[in-house]
Coordinates of C-alpha atoms in Angstrom, one line a residue:
X1 CA 87.3 -24.3 123.4
X2 CA 85.8 -27.4 125.1
X3 CA 88.0 -27.3 128.2
X4 CA 85.2 -25.1 129.9
X5 CA 82.4 -27.6 129.5
X6 CA 84.4 -30.3 130.5
X7 CA 85.3 -28.6 133.8
X8 CA 81.5 -27.6 134.3
X9 CA 80.5 -31.2 133.7
X10 CA 82.8 -32.5 135.9
X11 CA 81.5 -30.7 138.8
X12 CA 78.0 -31.8 138.0
X13 CA 78.9 -35.3 137.9
X14 CA 81.4 -35.6 141.0
X15 CA 79.8 -33.1 143.4
X16 CA 77.5 -34.4 146.2
X17 CA 75.7 -31.2 146.4
X18 CA 73.0 -29.9 144.2
X19 CA 73.6 -28.1 140.8
X20 CA 72.4 -24.9 141.8
X21 CA 74.8 -25.0 145.1
X22 CA 77.8 -26.0 142.7
X23 CA 77.0 -22.7 140.5
X24 CA 76.9 -20.6 143.6
X25 CA 80.0 -21.8 145.0
X26 CA 82.2 -22.2 141.8
X27 CA 80.7 -19.3 139.3
X28 CA 83.9 -17.5 139.4
X29 CA 86.1 -20.5 138.6
X30 CA 83.5 -21.1 135.3
X31 CA 83.6 -17.4 134.6
X32 CA 87.3 -17.7 134.1
X33 CA 87.4 -20.9 132.2
X34 CA 84.6 -19.7 129.8
X35 CA 86.4 -16.4 129.4
X36 CA 88.8 -18.2 126.9
X37 CA 86.0 -18.2 124.5
X38 CA 86.7 -14.3 124.0
X39 CA 90.0 -14.7 122.5
X40 CA 89.1 -17.9 120.3
X41 CA 86.0 -15.6 119.0
X42 CA 88.1 -12.7 118.4
X43 CA 90.6 -14.9 116.3
X44 CA 88.0 -16.5 114.3
X45 CA 86.5 -13.1 113.5
X46 CA 89.5 -10.9 112.8
X47 CA 91.8 -14.1 111.6
X48 CA 89.8 -16.2 109.6
X49 CA 91.2 -19.2 108.2
X50 CA 89.0 -19.6 105.3
X51 CA 91.1 -21.3 103.2
X52 CA 90.6 -24.7 105.5
X53 CA 87.7 -23.8 107.7
X54 CA 84.1 -23.0 106.6
X55 CA 81.9 -24.2 103.8
X56 CA 82.6 -23.9 100.0
X57 CA 81.2 -24.8 96.7
X58 CA 81.6 -28.3 97.3
X59 CA 81.9 -28.7 101.1
X60 CA 78.8 -27.8 102.7
X61 CA 77.8 -28.4 106.4
X62 CA 75.5 -31.4 105.9
X63 CA 78.2 -33.2 103.4
X64 CA 80.9 -32.7 106.2
X65 CA 78.5 -33.9 108.9
X66 CA 77.8 -37.1 106.8
X67 CA 81.3 -37.6 106.3
X68 CA 81.8 -37.3 109.9
X69 CA 79.3 -39.8 111.2
X70 CA 81.3 -42.5 109.1
X71 CA 84.6 -41.4 110.5
X72 CA 83.5 -41.1 114.0
X73 CA 82.5 -44.8 114.0
X74 CA 85.9 -45.5 112.4
X75 CA 87.6 -43.7 114.9
X76 CA 86.1 -45.7 117.8
X77 CA 87.0 -49.0 115.9
X78 CA 90.5 -48.1 115.6
X79 CA 90.5 -46.9 119.4
X80 CA 90.2 -50.9 120.1
X81 CA 92.3 -52.2 117.4
X82 CA 94.5 -49.8 115.2
X83 CA 94.9 -52.1 112.2
X84 CA 94.3 -49.6 109.3
X85 CA 95.6 -46.4 110.2
X86 CA 95.9 -43.7 107.3
X87 CA 98.0 -40.8 107.4
X88 CA 95.9 -38.8 105.1
X89 CA 92.3 -39.1 104.6
X90 CA 91.9 -36.3 102.0
X91 CA 89.2 -33.6 101.5
X92 CA 85.4 -34.3 102.3
X93 CA 83.8 -36.4 99.8
X94 CA 80.1 -36.4 98.3
X95 CA 78.2 -38.9 100.7
X96 CA 74.9 -40.1 99.9
X97 CA 72.3 -40.1 102.8
X98 CA 71.8 -43.9 102.1
X99 CA 75.3 -44.7 102.4
X100 CA 76.1 -42.7 105.8
X101 CA 72.7 -43.9 107.1
X102 CA 74.0 -47.0 109.5
X103 CA 76.5 -44.4 110.9
X104 CA 74.2 -41.9 111.5
X105 CA 71.9 -44.3 113.4
X106 CA 75.0 -45.6 115.2
X107 CA 76.3 -42.1 116.3
X108 CA 72.8 -41.0 117.3
X109 CA 72.2 -44.0 119.3
X110 CA 75.5 -44.0 120.9
X111 CA 74.8 -40.2 121.9
X112 CA 71.2 -41.1 123.2
X113 CA 72.9 -43.8 125.3
X114 CA 75.5 -41.4 126.8
X115 CA 73.0 -38.8 127.7
X116 CA 70.9 -41.6 129.6
X117 CA 73.9 -42.9 131.3
X118 CA 74.9 -39.4 132.3
X119 CA 71.5 -38.9 133.9
X120 CA 71.6 -42.4 135.8
X121 CA 75.4 -42.8 136.4
X122 CA 76.9 -39.2 136.0
X123 CA 80.5 -40.4 136.6
X124 CA 80.5 -43.0 133.4
X125 CA 78.3 -40.6 131.5
X126 CA 80.9 -38.0 131.9
X127 CA 83.6 -39.9 130.3
X128 CA 81.2 -41.3 127.7
X129 CA 80.2 -37.7 127.2
X130 CA 83.7 -36.2 127.0
X131 CA 84.3 -38.2 124.2
X132 CA 81.6 -36.7 122.2
X133 CA 82.5 -33.2 123.1
X134 CA 86.4 -33.3 122.5
X135 CA 85.5 -34.8 119.0
X136 CA 82.9 -32.1 118.3
X137 CA 85.0 -29.0 117.2
X138 CA 86.8 -31.1 114.3
X139 CA 84.0 -33.8 113.6
X140 CA 80.5 -32.3 113.8
X141 CA 79.1 -29.2 111.7
X142 CA 82.1 -26.9 111.3
X143 CA 83.7 -28.1 108.0
X144 CA 87.4 -28.3 107.9
X145 CA 87.5 -28.4 104.1
X146 CA 91.2 -29.2 103.6
X147 CA 91.1 -32.3 105.5
X148 CA 87.7 -34.5 106.4
X149 CA 89.6 -36.8 109.1
X150 CA 92.7 -37.2 111.2
X151 CA 93.4 -39.9 113.7
X152 CA 95.1 -37.2 115.8
X153 CA 91.8 -35.8 116.7
X154 CA 91.2 -39.1 118.7
X155 CA 94.3 -38.5 121.1
X156 CA 92.3 -36.9 123.6
X157 CA 89.2 -38.7 123.4
X158 CA 91.4 -41.9 123.6
X159 CA 92.1 -40.7 127.1
X160 CA 88.3 -41.4 128.2
X161 CA 88.0 -44.4 126.3
X162 CA 90.9 -46.1 128.1
X163 CA 89.7 -45.1 131.8
X164 CA 86.4 -46.6 130.8
X165 CA 88.0 -49.5 129.4
X166 CA 90.2 -50.1 132.5
X167 CA 87.3 -49.4 134.9
X168 CA 84.9 -51.6 132.9
X169 CA 87.1 -54.7 132.6
X170 CA 87.9 -54.1 136.6
X171 CA 84.4 -54.0 137.4
X172 CA 83.6 -57.1 135.0
X173 CA 86.4 -59.3 136.5
X174 CA 85.1 -58.2 140.3
X175 CA 81.6 -59.2 139.7
X176 CA 82.6 -62.5 138.1
X177 CA 84.5 -63.6 141.1
X178 CA 81.7 -62.3 143.3
X179 CA 79.3 -64.4 141.4
X180 CA 81.6 -67.4 141.7
X181 CA 81.9 -67.1 145.4
X182 CA 78.2 -66.4 146.0
X183 CA 76.6 -68.8 148.6
X184 CA 79.9 -70.4 149.3
X185 CA 81.6 -70.2 152.8
X186 CA 85.0 -68.8 152.4
X187 CA 87.9 -69.6 154.6
X188 CA 90.4 -66.6 155.1
X189 CA 93.0 -68.9 153.2
X190 CA 90.4 -69.0 150.3
X191 CA 89.4 -65.6 150.1
X192 CA 93.0 -64.4 150.0
X193 CA 93.5 -66.8 147.2
X194 CA 90.6 -65.5 145.3
X195 CA 91.9 -61.9 145.6
X196 CA 95.2 -63.1 144.6
X197 CA 93.8 -64.5 141.6
X198 CA 91.7 -61.5 140.6
X199 CA 94.7 -59.5 140.8
X200 CA 96.8 -62.0 138.7
X201 CA 93.9 -62.1 136.0
X202 CA 93.9 -58.0 135.6
X203 CA 97.7 -57.7 135.7
X204 CA 97.6 -60.6 133.1
X205 CA 95.1 -58.8 130.7
X206 CA 96.9 -55.6 131.4
X207 CA 100.1 -57.4 130.1
X208 CA 98.3 -58.9 126.9
X209 CA 97.0 -55.5 125.9
X210 CA 100.0 -53.9 126.6
X211 CA 102.2 -56.3 124.3
X212 CA 99.4 -56.6 121.6
X213 CA 99.3 -52.8 121.3
X214 CA 103.0 -52.5 121.7
X215 CA 103.6 -55.0 118.7
X216 CA 101.1 -52.9 116.5
X217 CA 103.2 -49.5 117.5
X218 CA 106.3 -51.1 116.6
X219 CA 104.7 -52.3 113.2
X220 CA 103.0 -48.9 112.6
X221 CA 106.5 -47.4 113.6
X222 CA 108.2 -49.2 110.4
X223 CA 105.7 -47.4 108.3
X224 CA 106.8 -44.3 109.5
X225 CA 110.3 -45.4 108.6
X226 CA 109.4 -45.7 104.8
X227 CA 107.4 -42.9 103.6
X228 CA 107.0 -45.0 100.4
X229 CA 105.0 -47.5 102.3
X230 CA 103.3 -44.9 104.1
X231 CA 101.5 -43.2 101.3
X232 CA 100.9 -46.3 99.4
X233 CA 98.8 -47.3 102.4
X234 CA 97.0 -44.1 102.3
X235 CA 96.3 -44.5 98.3
X236 CA 95.2 -48.0 98.8
X237 CA 92.6 -46.8 101.6
X238 CA 91.4 -43.6 99.9
X239 CA 92.0 -43.8 96.1
X240 CA 90.3 -40.6 95.5
X241 CA 92.7 -38.6 97.7
X242 CA 94.8 -36.8 95.2
X243 CA 97.0 -35.1 97.9
X244 CA 97.8 -39.0 98.6
X245 CA 99.0 -39.6 95.2
X246 CA 100.7 -36.5 94.9
X247 CA 103.1 -37.1 98.0
X248 CA 103.4 -40.6 96.7
X249 CA 104.9 -39.5 93.4
X250 CA 107.3 -37.4 95.4
X251 CA 108.5 -39.8 97.7
X252 CA 109.2 -42.2 94.7
X253 CA 111.0 -39.8 92.9
X254 CA 113.6 -39.9 95.3
X255 CA 114.1 -43.7 94.7
X256 CA 112.7 -44.6 91.2
X257 CA 111.5 -41.9 88.6
X258 CA 109.7 -44.2 86.3
X259 CA 107.4 -45.2 89.1
X260 CA 106.8 -41.6 90.2
X261 CA 105.9 -40.6 86.4
X262 CA 103.5 -43.6 86.5
X263 CA 101.8 -42.3 89.7
X264 CA 101.8 -38.5 88.5
X265 CA 100.3 -39.5 85.1
X266 CA 97.5 -41.7 86.9
X267 CA 96.7 -38.8 89.3
X268 CA 96.5 -36.5 86.2
X269 CA 94.1 -39.0 84.5
X270 CA 92.0 -39.6 87.2
X271 CA 91.3 -35.7 87.8
X272 CA 91.8 -34.6 84.3
X273 CA 89.2 -31.8 84.6
X274 CA 90.9 -30.4 87.9
X275 CA 93.1 -27.4 87.3
X276 CA 94.7 -28.0 90.7
X277 CA 95.5 -31.4 90.2
X278 CA 96.8 -30.9 86.5
X279 CA 99.1 -28.0 87.8
X280 CA 100.6 -30.4 90.7
X281 CA 101.4 -32.8 87.6
X282 CA 102.9 -29.9 85.6
X283 CA 105.0 -28.9 88.6
X284 CA 106.4 -32.6 89.2
X285 CA 107.3 -32.6 85.3
X286 CA 109.0 -29.4 85.4
X287 CA 110.5 -29.3 88.9
X288 CA 111.2 -33.3 89.5
X289 CA 111.4 -34.9 86.2
X290 CA 112.5 -32.3 84.2
X291 CA 110.6 -33.3 81.3
X292 CA 109.7 -29.9 79.6
X293 CA 107.6 -31.4 76.9
X294 CA 105.2 -33.2 79.2
X295 CA 105.2 -30.1 81.8
X296 CA 104.2 -28.1 78.9
X297 CA 101.3 -30.4 78.2
X298 CA 100.0 -30.1 81.7
X299 CA 100.6 -26.6 81.9
X300 CA 98.7 -26.1 78.8
X301 CA 95.8 -28.0 80.4
X302 CA 95.8 -25.8 83.6
X303 CA 95.2 -22.8 81.5
X304 CA 92.6 -24.3 79.4
X305 CA 90.9 -25.2 82.5
X306 CA 91.4 -21.9 84.0
X307 CA 92.8 -19.3 81.7
X308 CA 93.5 -16.6 84.6
X309 CA 95.8 -19.0 86.7
X310 CA 98.8 -16.7 86.9
X311 CA 101.5 -19.3 88.1
X312 CA 100.7 -21.9 85.0
X313 CA 101.1 -18.9 82.9
X314 CA 104.3 -17.8 84.6
X315 CA 105.5 -21.3 83.8
X316 CA 104.6 -21.6 80.4
X317 CA 106.6 -18.1 79.9
X318 CA 109.6 -20.0 81.4
X319 CA 108.8 -23.2 79.1
X320 CA 108.2 -21.3 75.7
X321 CA 111.2 -18.6 76.2
X322 CA 113.9 -20.7 78.2
X323 CA 114.0 -24.4 77.2
X324 CA 116.7 -26.0 75.2
X325 CA 114.1 -27.6 72.8
X326 CA 113.8 -25.5 69.7
X327 CA 110.6 -27.4 68.7
X328 CA 108.8 -26.2 71.8
X329 CA 110.4 -22.6 72.4
X330 CA 108.1 -19.8 71.0
X331 CA 109.5 -16.6 72.0
X332 CA 106.7 -14.4 70.8
X333 CA 104.0 -16.5 72.6
X334 CA 105.9 -16.2 75.7
X335 CA 106.1 -12.6 75.3
X336 CA 102.5 -12.2 74.8
X337 CA 101.4 -14.1 77.8
X338 CA 104.4 -12.1 80.0
X339 CA 103.1 -9.0 78.8
X340 CA 99.2 -10.1 80.0
X341 CA 100.6 -11.0 83.3
X342 CA 102.8 -7.7 83.6
X343 CA 99.4 -6.1 83.0
X344 CA 97.9 -7.9 86.1
X345 CA 101.0 -7.9 88.4
X346 CA 102.7 -5.1 87.3
X347 CA 105.1 -4.8 90.4
X348 CA 105.7 -8.9 90.9
X349 CA 109.4 -9.7 91.0
X350 CA 108.6 -13.0 89.2
X351 CA 106.5 -11.8 86.5
X352 CA 109.2 -8.9 85.6
X353 CA 111.9 -11.7 85.5
X354 CA 109.6 -13.8 83.1
X355 CA 108.9 -11.0 81.0
X356 CA 112.7 -10.1 80.8
X357 CA 113.3 -13.9 79.7
X358 CA 110.6 -13.7 76.9
X359 CA 112.1 -10.5 75.7
X360 CA 115.8 -11.9 75.4
X361 CA 114.4 -14.8 73.6
X362 CA 112.8 -12.1 71.0
X363 CA 116.2 -10.5 70.9
X364 CA 115.1 -7.2 72.9
X365 CA 117.9 -7.2 75.1
X366 CA 117.8 -3.7 76.3
X367 CA 114.3 -4.3 77.7
X368 CA 115.3 -7.5 79.2
X369 CA 117.9 -6.0 81.0
X370 CA 115.8 -3.0 82.0
X371 CA 112.9 -5.5 83.4
X372 CA 115.5 -7.8 85.2
X373 CA 117.1 -5.0 86.8
X374 CA 113.2 -3.9 87.8
X375 CA 112.7 -7.3 89.3
X376 CA 115.9 -7.1 91.4
X377 CA 114.7 -3.6 92.8
X378 CA 111.0 -5.2 93.5
X379 CA 112.5 -8.2 95.1
X380 CA 113.3 -8.6 99.0
X381 CA 116.9 -7.6 99.7
X382 CA 117.7 -10.9 101.1
X383 CA 115.7 -12.9 98.3
X384 CA 117.1 -16.0 97.0
X385 CA 116.0 -15.1 93.4
X386 CA 118.1 -12.1 93.1
X387 CA 121.6 -13.8 92.5
X388 CA 119.9 -16.1 89.4
X389 CA 118.5 -12.7 88.1
X390 CA 121.8 -11.0 88.2
X391 CA 123.4 -14.1 86.0
X392 CA 120.6 -13.6 83.5
X393 CA 121.3 -10.1 83.4
X394 CA 125.0 -10.9 82.7
X395 CA 123.9 -13.1 79.8
X396 CA 121.6 -10.6 78.4
X397 CA 124.6 -8.1 78.5
X398 CA 126.5 -10.5 76.0
X399 CA 123.1 -11.1 73.9
X400 CA 122.7 -14.4 75.2
X401 CA 118.9 -15.4 75.9
X402 CA 118.4 -17.5 79.3
X403 CA 118.2 -21.3 79.0
X404 CA 117.4 -23.3 82.0
X405 CA 119.0 -26.4 83.2
X406 CA 116.6 -29.6 82.1
X407 CA 119.0 -32.0 83.6

């Protein structure tokens, strides 16, 4: 999307002829370059990614822009010393004008400075302007509501920053040496030594930067070698990011179930009024920790917050009709929930299978067999769910209600 603009500005910055002559000579190139916007526009129109791109009830254009003003300054800081890298910044947060004001002033000041430099020194200005242009699609006014920030967005702008720093350092070193030599009579040997000293200083600075950033890269790779460390850093940096808590619980569950459960409970407690977070907690207890009682509690909370939630109701049918805990089982309630799901999703294999489980728990094995076989018929021929349903059908034929494994 930004490529055509960069091509156009590049020609304007580096060409020695007038802008009118550039346009007259290369208009065909620009026409081809800008034609790539047509398929991009068609994709946005016919295949909109409304779940991740665009405004929502809690993510407005203004809120997203305020978030980005803060993050752009953070990106620029990390470009010079990447010390506090984060794998997941979470979703856009509510930011007050006053809190974002210093960042807004800084961003607009940098943008004004960039435009002034582009007018006076087009080549340097082109590099500065390309940083803002490359960040614009993801870090301006078009909300990406699933992810407020990501360090990978700086990969391309970083190329321009590196070139600017290298050219700036080279120019500063050259000016320092010329100032030192000003007014002095330099012999050929002294001039040669000065050039050698200048080259040595440039190489030393490059080596120092490469070693420092190389050590930081090695240190960051150690973080990626340990996912628990990676997600602990994300939680510490952005504690209001529920996705980081969820991933931390998942990684901890592989090595320390007790710690993982604590993280899940903390996540559920922080966002006790968010049905999505409550559902994640319920799924964790149901699938990872195999704690049916706690899973039942969280699924109930999801349904209380969102009575129409199909997945939570489906899980409740499984818990109420298929768990091993007699005190928790309630076949009649499971049957009522499954019947309401059947009315809403009459051809869903998962719903038909859940209804069969509830009917078997109530002792209606003939209906359970019929609905389980309907679930098999409605499933894809290669679905992985078919063999388990067939096993349940064999149990129903022997008048055995289904019990899922809680170990």
